[in-house]
Coordinates of C-alpha atoms in Angstrom, one line a residue:
X1 CA 31.7 -22.8 -2.8
X2 CA 32.4 -24.9 -5.5
X3 CA 29.3 -23.3 -7.8
X4 CA 31.5 -19.9 -7.2
X5 CA 34.6 -20.3 -7.2
X6 CA 35.0 -20.8 -11.2
X7 CA 34.3 -16.4 -11.3
X8 CA 36.3 -13.8 -12.1
X9 CA 36.5 -11.3 -9.6
X10 CA 37.3 -12.6 -6.1
X11 CA 37.9 -10.8 -2.2
X12 CA 38.3 -11.1 0.9
X13 CA 36.8 -9.9 4.2
X14 CA 37.9 -7.5 5.7
X15 CA 36.0 -6.1 8.6
X16 CA 31.8 -7.7 9.9
X17 CA 29.9 -4.7 12.4
X18 CA 26.8 -6.2 12.6
X19 CA 24.8 -6.5 9.5
X20 CA 28.2 -4.1 8.0
X21 CA 31.0 -5.7 5.9
X22 CA 33.6 -4.2 4.4
X23 CA 35.0 -6.3 1.9
X24 CA 39.1 -6.2 -0.4
X25 CA 39.1 -6.9 -4.0
X26 CA 42.6 -6.3 -5.6
X27 CA 41.5 -7.1 -9.2
X28 CA 38.2 -5.1 -9.6
X29 CA 36.2 -3.2 -7.7
X30 CA 32.4 -4.3 -7.4
X31 CA 30.1 -2.0 -9.1
X32 CA 26.9 0.4 -7.2
X33 CA 24.8 -2.1 -5.7
X34 CA 26.4 -5.1 -7.1
X35 CA 25.9 -8.1 -5.1
X36 CA 28.4 -10.3 -3.8
X37 CA 28.1 -13.9 -1.9
X38 CA 30.0 -14.5 0.4
X39 CA 29.8 -18.0 3.1
X40 CA 29.7 -21.4 2.7
X41 CA 27.9 -22.4 -1.1
X42 CA 27.8 -18.3 -0.7
X43 CA 24.5 -18.1 1.2
X44 CA 25.0 -14.7 2.7
X45 CA 23.8 -12.2 0.0
X46 CA 26.2 -8.8 0.4
X47 CA 24.7 -5.4 -1.3
X48 CA 27.5 -2.9 -1.5
X49 CA 26.5 0.4 -0.7
X50 CA 29.8 2.5 -1.5
X51 CA 33.3 2.7 -2.4
X52 CA 35.0 3.2 0.8
X53 CA 39.1 3.5 -1.1
X54 CA 40.2 1.8 -4.9
X55 CA 40.1 -1.5 -3.1
X56 CA 37.4 -1.5 -0.1
X57 CA 34.1 -1.6 -0.8
X58 CA 31.4 -2.3 1.9
X59 CA 27.7 -3.4 1.9
X60 CA 24.5 -4.3 4.1
X61 CA 24.2 -7.9 4.6
X62 CA 20.4 -9.6 3.8
X63 CA 20.7 -12.5 5.2
X64 CA 22.4 -13.1 8.5
X65 CA 26.1 -13.5 9.1
X66 CA 26.9 -16.2 11.4
X67 CA 29.8 -17.9 10.8
X68 CA 31.8 -15.1 8.7
X69 CA 35.2 -14.3 9.5
X70 CA 37.5 -12.0 8.5
X71 CA 39.5 -13.4 5.2
X72 CA 36.7 -15.3 4.2
X73 CA 36.4 -15.5 0.4
X74 CA 33.6 -12.9 -0.9
X75 CA 32.7 -13.6 -4.9
X76 CA 31.5 -10.6 -6.7
X77 CA 28.0 -11.9 -9.3
X78 CA 28.8 -8.3 -11.2
X79 CA 25.3 -7.8 -11.2
X80 CA 22.7 -6.3 -8.5
X81 CA 19.8 -7.9 -7.1
X82 CA 17.5 -9.5 -9.8
X83 CA 14.0 -11.0 -9.4
X84 CA 11.7 -13.0 -11.9
X85 CA 9.1 -11.1 -13.9
X86 CA 6.2 -12.8 -15.6
X87 CA 2.6 -14.2 -15.8
X88 CA 4.4 -17.3 -13.3
X89 CA 4.3 -15.3 -10.7
X90 CA 0.4 -15.5 -10.0
X91 CA -0.6 -16.7 -7.0
X92 CA 2.6 -17.0 -5.7
X93 CA 4.7 -15.8 -2.7
X94 CA 8.6 -14.1 -3.1
X95 CA 10.9 -12.4 -0.7
X96 CA 13.4 -10.2 -1.8
X97 CA 15.6 -12.3 -3.9
X98 CA 12.8 -13.6 -6.1
X99 CA 12.8 -16.9 -4.3
X100 CA 9.1 -18.7 -3.8
X101 CA 9.1 -19.1 0.0
X102 CA 4.9 -21.1 0.2
X103 CA 6.6 -24.5 -0.4
X104 CA 6.0 -24.7 -3.8
X105 CA 7.4 -26.0 -6.7
X106 CA 9.8 -23.0 -7.6
X107 CA 8.5 -20.5 -10.9
X108 CA 10.4 -20.7 -14.4
X109 CA 11.1 -17.8 -15.0
X110 CA 11.6 -16.4 -18.3
X111 CA 12.8 -13.5 -17.5
X112 CA 15.0 -11.5 -14.5
X113 CA 15.4 -8.2 -14.3
X114 CA 17.2 -6.1 -11.6
X115 CA 15.4 -4.2 -8.8
X116 CA 17.0 -1.4 -8.8
X117 CA 15.0 1.0 -11.9
X118 CA 14.7 4.6 -13.0
X119 CA 11.3 6.1 -13.1
X120 CA 9.4 6.5 -15.8
X121 CA 10.6 10.2 -17.7
X122 CA 8.4 12.4 -17.4
X123 CA 7.7 12.9 -20.6
X124 CA 6.0 9.0 -21.1
X125 CA 3.7 9.7 -18.7
X126 CA 0.3 10.8 -18.7
X127 CA -0.4 13.8 -17.2
X128 CA -4.0 13.2 -17.3
X129 CA -6.0 13.0 -13.8
X130 CA -8.3 9.6 -13.8
X131 CA -10.7 8.8 -11.4
X132 CA -9.3 4.9 -10.3
X133 CA -12.8 2.9 -9.2
X134 CA -12.8 1.0 -6.8
X135 CA -16.4 0.1 -6.1
X136 CA -16.6 1.0 -2.2
X137 CA -18.9 3.7 -2.3
X138 CA -17.0 5.6 0.9
X139 CA -14.1 5.7 -1.0
X140 CA -14.8 6.7 -4.8
X141 CA -17.3 9.6 -3.5
X142 CA -15.4 11.2 -0.4
X143 CA -11.8 10.1 -1.0
X144 CA -11.3 8.9 -4.4
X145 CA -7.9 7.6 -6.3
X146 CA -6.3 8.6 -8.5
X147 CA -5.6 6.0 -11.2
X148 CA -1.5 5.5 -10.8
X149 CA -1.3 7.7 -7.8
X150 CA -0.8 7.1 -4.4
X151 CA -3.6 6.8 -2.0
X152 CA -2.5 6.6 2.5
X153 CA -4.6 4.1 4.2
X154 CA -4.1 5.3 8.0
X155 CA -5.6 3.5 11.2
X156 CA -4.3 1.7 14.2
X157 CA -4.2 -2.2 14.6
X158 CA -8.7 -3.7 14.0
X159 CA -10.3 -1.3 11.8
X160 CA -10.1 -3.0 9.3
X161 CA -6.9 -2.4 7.3
X162 CA -6.4 -5.4 6.1
X163 CA -9.9 -6.7 4.9
X164 CA -10.4 -3.3 3.0
X165 CA -6.5 -4.2 1.3
X166 CA -8.1 -8.0 0.3
X167 CA -11.5 -6.0 -0.5
X168 CA -9.4 -4.0 -3.2
X169 CA -7.6 -7.2 -4.6
X170 CA -10.9 -8.6 -5.2
X171 CA -12.3 -5.1 -7.3
X172 CA -9.8 -5.2 -8.8
X173 CA -9.7 -8.7 -10.3
X174 CA -12.8 -8.1 -11.3
X175 CA -13.3 -5.1 -12.2
X176 CA -10.1 -3.5 -14.2
X177 CA -9.0 -7.6 -15.2
X178 CA -5.8 -6.1 -13.3
X179 CA -3.3 -7.7 -10.9
X180 CA -2.4 -6.8 -7.6
X181 CA 0.7 -6.8 -6.3
X182 CA 1.2 -7.1 -2.2
X183 CA 3.9 -5.6 -0.9
X184 CA 5.0 -6.9 3.4
X185 CA 7.6 -4.3 4.7
X186 CA 8.6 -5.3 7.8
X187 CA 5.4 -7.0 8.6
X188 CA 4.8 -9.7 11.4
X189 CA 5.2 -13.2 10.3
X190 CA 1.9 -14.0 11.7
X191 CA 0.4 -10.6 9.5
X192 CA 2.2 -12.2 6.4
X193 CA 0.2 -16.1 7.0
X194 CA -2.8 -15.3 8.0
X195 CA -3.1 -12.4 4.4
X196 CA -2.2 -16.0 2.4
X197 CA -4.6 -17.8 3.8
X198 CA -7.5 -15.1 3.8
X199 CA -6.7 -13.9 0.0
X200 CA -6.6 -17.7 -0.8
X201 CA -10.2 -18.9 1.3
X202 CA -11.7 -15.7 -0.7
X203 CA -10.1 -16.7 -4.0
X204 CA -8.4 -14.1 -5.6
X205 CA -5.1 -15.6 -5.1
X206 CA -4.6 -16.2 -8.7
X207 CA -4.7 -12.6 -9.8
X208 CA -2.2 -11.6 -6.9
X209 CA 1.6 -11.8 -6.3
X210 CA 2.3 -11.3 -2.6
X211 CA 6.2 -10.1 -1.5
X212 CA 7.4 -10.1 1.8
X213 CA 10.4 -9.1 3.7
X214 CA 9.2 -9.6 7.5
X215 CA 10.1 -8.3 10.6
X216 CA 12.3 -10.8 11.7
X217 CA 14.8 -10.1 8.3
X218 CA 17.4 -8.4 8.1
X219 CA 17.3 -4.9 7.3
X220 CA 18.8 -4.7 4.4
X221 CA 16.2 -7.3 3.1
X222 CA 13.4 -5.2 4.9
X223 CA 14.9 -1.6 2.7
X224 CA 14.8 -3.9 -0.6
X225 CA 11.5 -5.6 -0.8
X226 CA 10.0 -2.8 -2.5
X227 CA 12.0 -2.3 -5.2
X228 CA 11.5 -6.0 -5.6
X229 CA 7.5 -5.8 -6.0
X230 CA 7.6 -2.7 -7.8
X231 CA 10.0 -4.3 -10.2
X232 CA 7.2 -7.2 -10.6
X233 CA 4.9 -4.5 -10.8
X234 CA 6.8 -2.2 -13.5
X235 CA 6.1 -5.9 -16.0
X236 CA 3.2 -6.0 -16.2
X237 CA 2.7 -1.9 -16.4
X238 CA 4.9 -1.7 -19.6
X239 CA 5.0 -5.4 -20.9
X240 CA 2.2 -6.8 -20.0
X241 CA 0.2 -3.6 -21.1
X242 CA -1.7 -4.0 -17.9
X243 CA -3.3 -2.6 -15.0
X244 CA -1.6 -2.6 -11.6
X245 CA -2.9 -2.8 -7.9
X246 CA -0.2 -2.8 -5.7
X247 CA -0.7 -3.0 -2.0
X248 CA 2.3 -1.8 0.0
X249 CA 2.2 -2.9 4.4
X250 CA 3.3 -1.0 5.6
X251 CA 5.4 2.0 3.9
X252 CA 6.5 3.8 7.9
X253 CA 8.8 0.0 7.9
X254 CA 10.4 1.1 5.0
X255 CA 12.2 4.4 6.0
X256 CA 12.8 2.8 9.5
X257 CA 14.9 -0.3 7.8
X258 CA 16.3 3.1 6.0
X259 CA 17.2 4.6 9.0
X260 CA 18.7 1.4 10.4
X261 CA 21.0 0.7 7.6
X262 CA 21.8 4.2 7.5
X263 CA 22.6 3.7 11.4
X264 CA 25.3 0.7 10.3
X265 CA 26.8 2.1 7.7
X266 CA 27.5 5.0 10.4
X267 CA 26.1 8.3 8.5
X268 CA 25.2 10.8 11.2
X269 CA 21.7 11.3 11.9
X270 CA 19.3 13.3 11.2
X271 CA 16.3 15.3 12.7
X272 CA 14.4 12.6 15.3
X273 CA 17.2 9.9 14.4
X274 CA 16.0 9.5 10.3
X275 CA 18.7 8.3 8.1
X276 CA 20.0 12.4 6.3
X277 CA 19.3 10.4 3.0
X278 CA 15.6 9.9 4.1
X279 CA 13.8 12.2 0.9
X280 CA 15.5 10.7 -1.1
X281 CA 15.5 7.1 -0.2
X282 CA 11.5 7.0 0.0
X283 CA 11.6 9.1 -3.2
X284 CA 12.9 6.4 -5.3
X285 CA 11.3 4.0 -4.7
X286 CA 7.3 6.2 -4.7
X287 CA 8.4 8.0 -7.5
X288 CA 8.3 4.6 -9.8
X289 CA 4.8 4.5 -9.2
X290 CA 2.7 6.0 -12.0
X291 CA 0.6 5.5 -14.9
X292 CA 2.0 5.8 -18.9
X293 CA 0.6 5.4 -21.9
X294 CA 0.5 1.4 -21.7
X295 CA -1.0 1.1 -18.1
X296 CA -0.6 2.3 -14.4
X297 CA 0.3 0.9 -10.8
X298 CA -1.9 2.8 -8.7
X299 CA -0.5 2.7 -5.2
X300 CA -2.1 2.2 -1.5
X301 CA 0.2 2.1 1.3
X302 CA -0.7 1.2 5.1
X303 CA 0.9 4.5 6.7
X304 CA 1.5 3.8 10.5
X305 CA 2.1 7.2 12.4
X306 CA 4.1 7.0 15.5
X307 CA 2.7 7.9 18.4
X308 CA -0.2 9.7 16.7
X309 CA 2.6 12.4 15.6
X310 CA 1.6 13.7 12.0
X311 CA 4.8 15.7 12.3
X312 CA 6.9 12.8 12.2
X313 CA 9.7 13.7 9.8
X314 CA 8.9 10.1 7.8
X315 CA 5.1 11.0 8.0
X316 CA 5.7 14.4 6.6
X317 CA 7.8 13.0 3.7
X318 CA 5.0 10.0 3.3
X319 CA 2.2 13.0 2.8
X320 CA 4.4 14.8 0.2
X321 CA 4.1 11.7 -1.9
X322 CA 0.2 10.3 -1.7
X323 CA -2.9 12.2 -4.0
X324 CA -5.1 10.9 -1.3
X325 CA -5.3 9.8 2.5
X326 CA -7.7 7.3 4.0
X327 CA -8.7 7.2 7.4
X328 CA -10.2 4.3 9.4
X329 CA -11.1 5.3 12.7
X330 CA -12.3 3.3 15.8
X331 CA -15.7 5.7 16.8
X332 CA -17.1 4.6 13.2
X333 CA -16.3 0.5 13.7
X334 CA -17.1 0.5 16.8
X335 CA -20.6 1.7 15.5
X336 CA -20.2 -0.8 13.5
X337 CA -20.8 1.3 10.5
X338 CA -17.8 -0.8 8.4
X339 CA -16.1 0.3 6.3
X340 CA -14.6 2.3 8.9
X341 CA -13.5 5.2 6.7
X342 CA -13.6 8.4 9.0
X343 CA -15.2 11.0 6.0
X344 CA -14.2 13.9 7.8
X345 CA -10.3 13.3 7.9
X346 CA -10.1 11.6 4.5
X347 CA -8.8 13.5 1.7
X348 CA -8.1 13.5 -2.7
X349 CA -6.4 15.7 -4.3
X350 CA -8.5 15.2 -7.2
X351 CA -11.2 15.9 -5.7
X352 CA -11.9 19.4 -6.8
X353 CA -14.7 20.3 -10.3
X354 CA -12.3 19.9 -12.8
X355 CA -11.4 16.4 -12.3
X356 CA -14.2 15.2 -10.8
X357 CA -16.4 17.3 -12.4
X358 CA -19.0 20.1 -10.9
X359 CA -22.0 17.5 -9.4
X360 CA -19.3 14.9 -7.7
X361 CA -17.5 18.0 -6.0
X362 CA -21.0 19.7 -4.7
X363 CA -22.2 16.4 -3.1
X364 CA -18.8 15.4 -1.6
X365 CA -18.8 19.1 0.1
X366 CA -22.7 19.0 1.3
X367 CA -22.0 15.5 2.5
X368 CA -19.1 17.1 4.5
X369 CA -21.3 19.7 5.7
X370 CA -23.9 17.8 7.3
X371 CA -21.9 15.4 8.6
X372 CA -19.9 18.1 9.8
X373 CA -23.2 19.8 11.8
X374 CA -24.3 16.3 12.9
X375 CA -20.4 16.2 15.2
X376 CA -21.3 19.8 16.4
X377 CA -25.0 18.9 17.5
X378 CA -23.8 15.7 19.0
X379 CA -22.8 16.7 22.8
X380 CA -26.4 18.6 22.9
X381 CA -28.2 15.4 21.3
X382 CA -26.4 14.0 24.2
X383 CA -27.3 16.0 27.2
X384 CA -30.6 16.9 25.3
X385 CA -32.3 14.9 23.6
X386 CA -33.4 14.9 20.3
X387 CA -36.1 16.3 20.7
X388 CA -34.6 20.4 22.0
X389 CA -33.3 20.4 18.3
X390 CA -34.5 23.0 16.0
X391 CA -36.6 21.3 12.7
X392 CA -33.7 22.6 11.1
X393 CA -31.7 21.2 12.6
X394 CA -33.2 17.5 12.9
X395 CA -33.3 17.2 9.3
X396 CA -30.0 17.4 9.4
X397 CA -29.4 14.9 11.6
X398 CA -31.8 12.9 10.2
X399 CA -29.8 13.1 7.1
X400 CA -26.4 12.6 8.3
X401 CA -27.1 9.4 9.9
X402 CA -29.2 7.8 6.9
X403 CA -25.8 9.5 5.1
X404 CA -23.6 7.6 7.5
X405 CA -25.6 4.2 6.8
X406 CA -25.9 4.2 3.1
X407 CA -21.7 4.8 3.3
X408 CA -21.5 1.4 4.7
X409 CA -20.9 -1.7 2.3
X410 CA -21.2 -5.4 2.6
X411 CA -18.3 -6.9 1.3
X412 CA -17.3 -9.7 -1.0
X413 CA -14.2 -10.9 1.4
X414 CA -16.3 -10.7 4.4
X415 CA -19.7 -12.3 3.0
X416 CA -19.8 -15.2 5.1
X417 CA -19.3 -13.9 8.4
X418 CA -21.7 -11.1 8.1
X419 CA -24.0 -13.0 6.2
X420 CA -24.3 -10.3 3.3
X421 CA -23.8 -11.0 0.0
X422 CA -20.9 -8.2 -1.4
X423 CA -22.1 -4.9 -3.8
X424 CA -19.3 -3.4 -5.9
X425 CA -21.5 0.1 -6.0
X426 CA -20.6 2.3 -9.7
X427 CA -19.4 5.8 -8.9
X428 CA -22.9 8.1 -10.6
X429 CA -24.9 5.1 -8.4
X430 CA -23.3 5.9 -4.8
X431 CA -23.4 9.9 -6.2
X432 CA -27.1 9.6 -6.7
X433 CA -28.2 7.8 -4.0
X434 CA -26.3 10.6 -1.8
X435 CA -28.0 13.0 -3.9
X436 CA -31.2 11.7 -3.1
X437 CA -30.6 11.2 0.9
X438 CA -29.4 15.1 0.4
X439 CA -32.7 16.3 -0.9
X440 CA -34.5 13.9 1.7
X441 CA -35.8 11.9 0.2
X442 CA -35.4 8.9 2.4
X443 CA -35.9 10.7 5.3
X444 CA -39.5 8.7 5.7
X445 CA -37.5 5.5 5.4
X446 CA -35.9 3.6 8.9
X447 CA -32.2 3.9 9.0
X448 CA -31.5 0.6 9.0
X449 CA -33.3 0.2 5.4
X450 CA -30.2 1.9 4.5
X451 CA -27.8 -0.3 6.6
X452 CA -25.6 -2.5 4.8
X453 CA -26.7 -1.8 0.6
X454 CA -25.7 -1.5 -2.1
X455 CA -27.3 1.1 -4.4
X456 CA -30.2 3.6 -3.2
X457 CA -32.8 1.6 -4.5
X458 CA -32.4 -1.6 -2.3
X459 CA -33.8 0.5 0.7
X460 CA -36.6 0.5 -1.1
X461 CA -36.9 -3.0 -0.9

C-alpha cells in the first residue's frame, strides 16, 4: 500500500455486495468514471459509476474483491481507466487495464489515454459511402462492407466465424496496409488462446493487436474491454491516419455484461430482464466506430442470437447499428461450400445502385433470384430427379450450382489444411465471373472446375 499512500484523496469502504462497492470520501468526491484502488497494493480496481450523496460513491470492481472489508482504505487515483496507444502495441495481447497478458516484456508506451472518449462530431465524419473490399467474393458481391461501417457476423458454433475473421485480418494487412484490432468480449479463455496461436502461425500477428475481457473475469471488466479496444483503434485512425479493422467477438456479451452490472447496481430491469440503459450503452460504444477524413474504423462484430430469437431486445438494438449482416449457414458448410456464407440471408444497406453502381446491383439481384428459384426447385429434384424439370428450370439449376461453387474461395489462412493456395479476388473480377456464369458461358464446364478458384479464368485451366 506504500505506493498509494502519498496520494491525496482517501476514503473508506462502506459496503461490499459482490462486485459493487460503496466508498465514503469525506474530503472530496471522486468524479464519475474515476478509477479507485483498494486492498493490498491497490490490487482491487473500482470504477465509479454513481454518486449516492455528497460523500459516498458507488462503483463496480473490475477485479476480484477477495480480502476487501468494511473500513478498508480506498484511494482515488483522480483519473479514469487508461490504456496505452501507439505502434508499440502491435503484435501484443492486452487486458482491459492495458496490461500485457502474453507473458512477454511490458510495453513501453509513450502515451496512455482514457477509455472514455466522445464520438467524432458529425461534421468531422465522412458522409460518402464507400465499399470496403475484403477480397472475399461472397462478401464483396452479395453483402459488401461499408468503409467505416459496422457488419454483423452471425452464425453458430463451428461454421467458420473465426477462420473468416482471420482471413479478414490477413487481407486487411495485405491490401490496405492497415491495422487489425481483435477485441474478445466474454470470450472463453480457450478460444482466445487458440486465436492468438492461429494468428501467430499464419503470420498476421505483427499487424494486429488483441484485447481480451474473458468469460471468467468480472462483469465490469467485460463491460469496459470494448471501450479499451476502441481507444487503441482511434489512435491509429486519428493520429497514425491508417484504416483500422476492428473485430469484436462477441457484441452480445457486451450487452450481457452491461445487464450484469446494471443488476448488481440495483437498477430495475427492463424488457426480458435487460438493463434499462441498454440502448444508450450500446450507442456509446457503436457511435465511436466511424470514418473521418484521416482514416476509418471498419468493424466486423460476431453476434450471438440467443435461442435463435431475432426479436430479442439486445439483437434488435445491435441490428439497428449494423450496415450489413453476413449470415454463416451450417447447411452450406455441410456441403463443403466455404466460406459458408448464406447468399440469401446475408444483407447490406449499401447494396443499392447509387452506391455500388447499377452493374453490381443488377448482378447481385440476379444471383439472389437464381439461387431463390433453385431453392424452390430442390424439393422437386429430390422427389423426381433433375430430368423431370423443364429445360428452363434445368438451366436455372445448372447456373445456380455453378454460382454456388464460384462463390467458394481458398483462404490464405487455411492453405496448410486444404492444400489450395489462398486467393484474394478483386471486386471487378468477382462481378465479371458471376455475370459470365449468369449468361451461361460456363454451362458446359464441369461444376468442380469452378470450385475453390479465384477469378473465373482459372476454371478454363
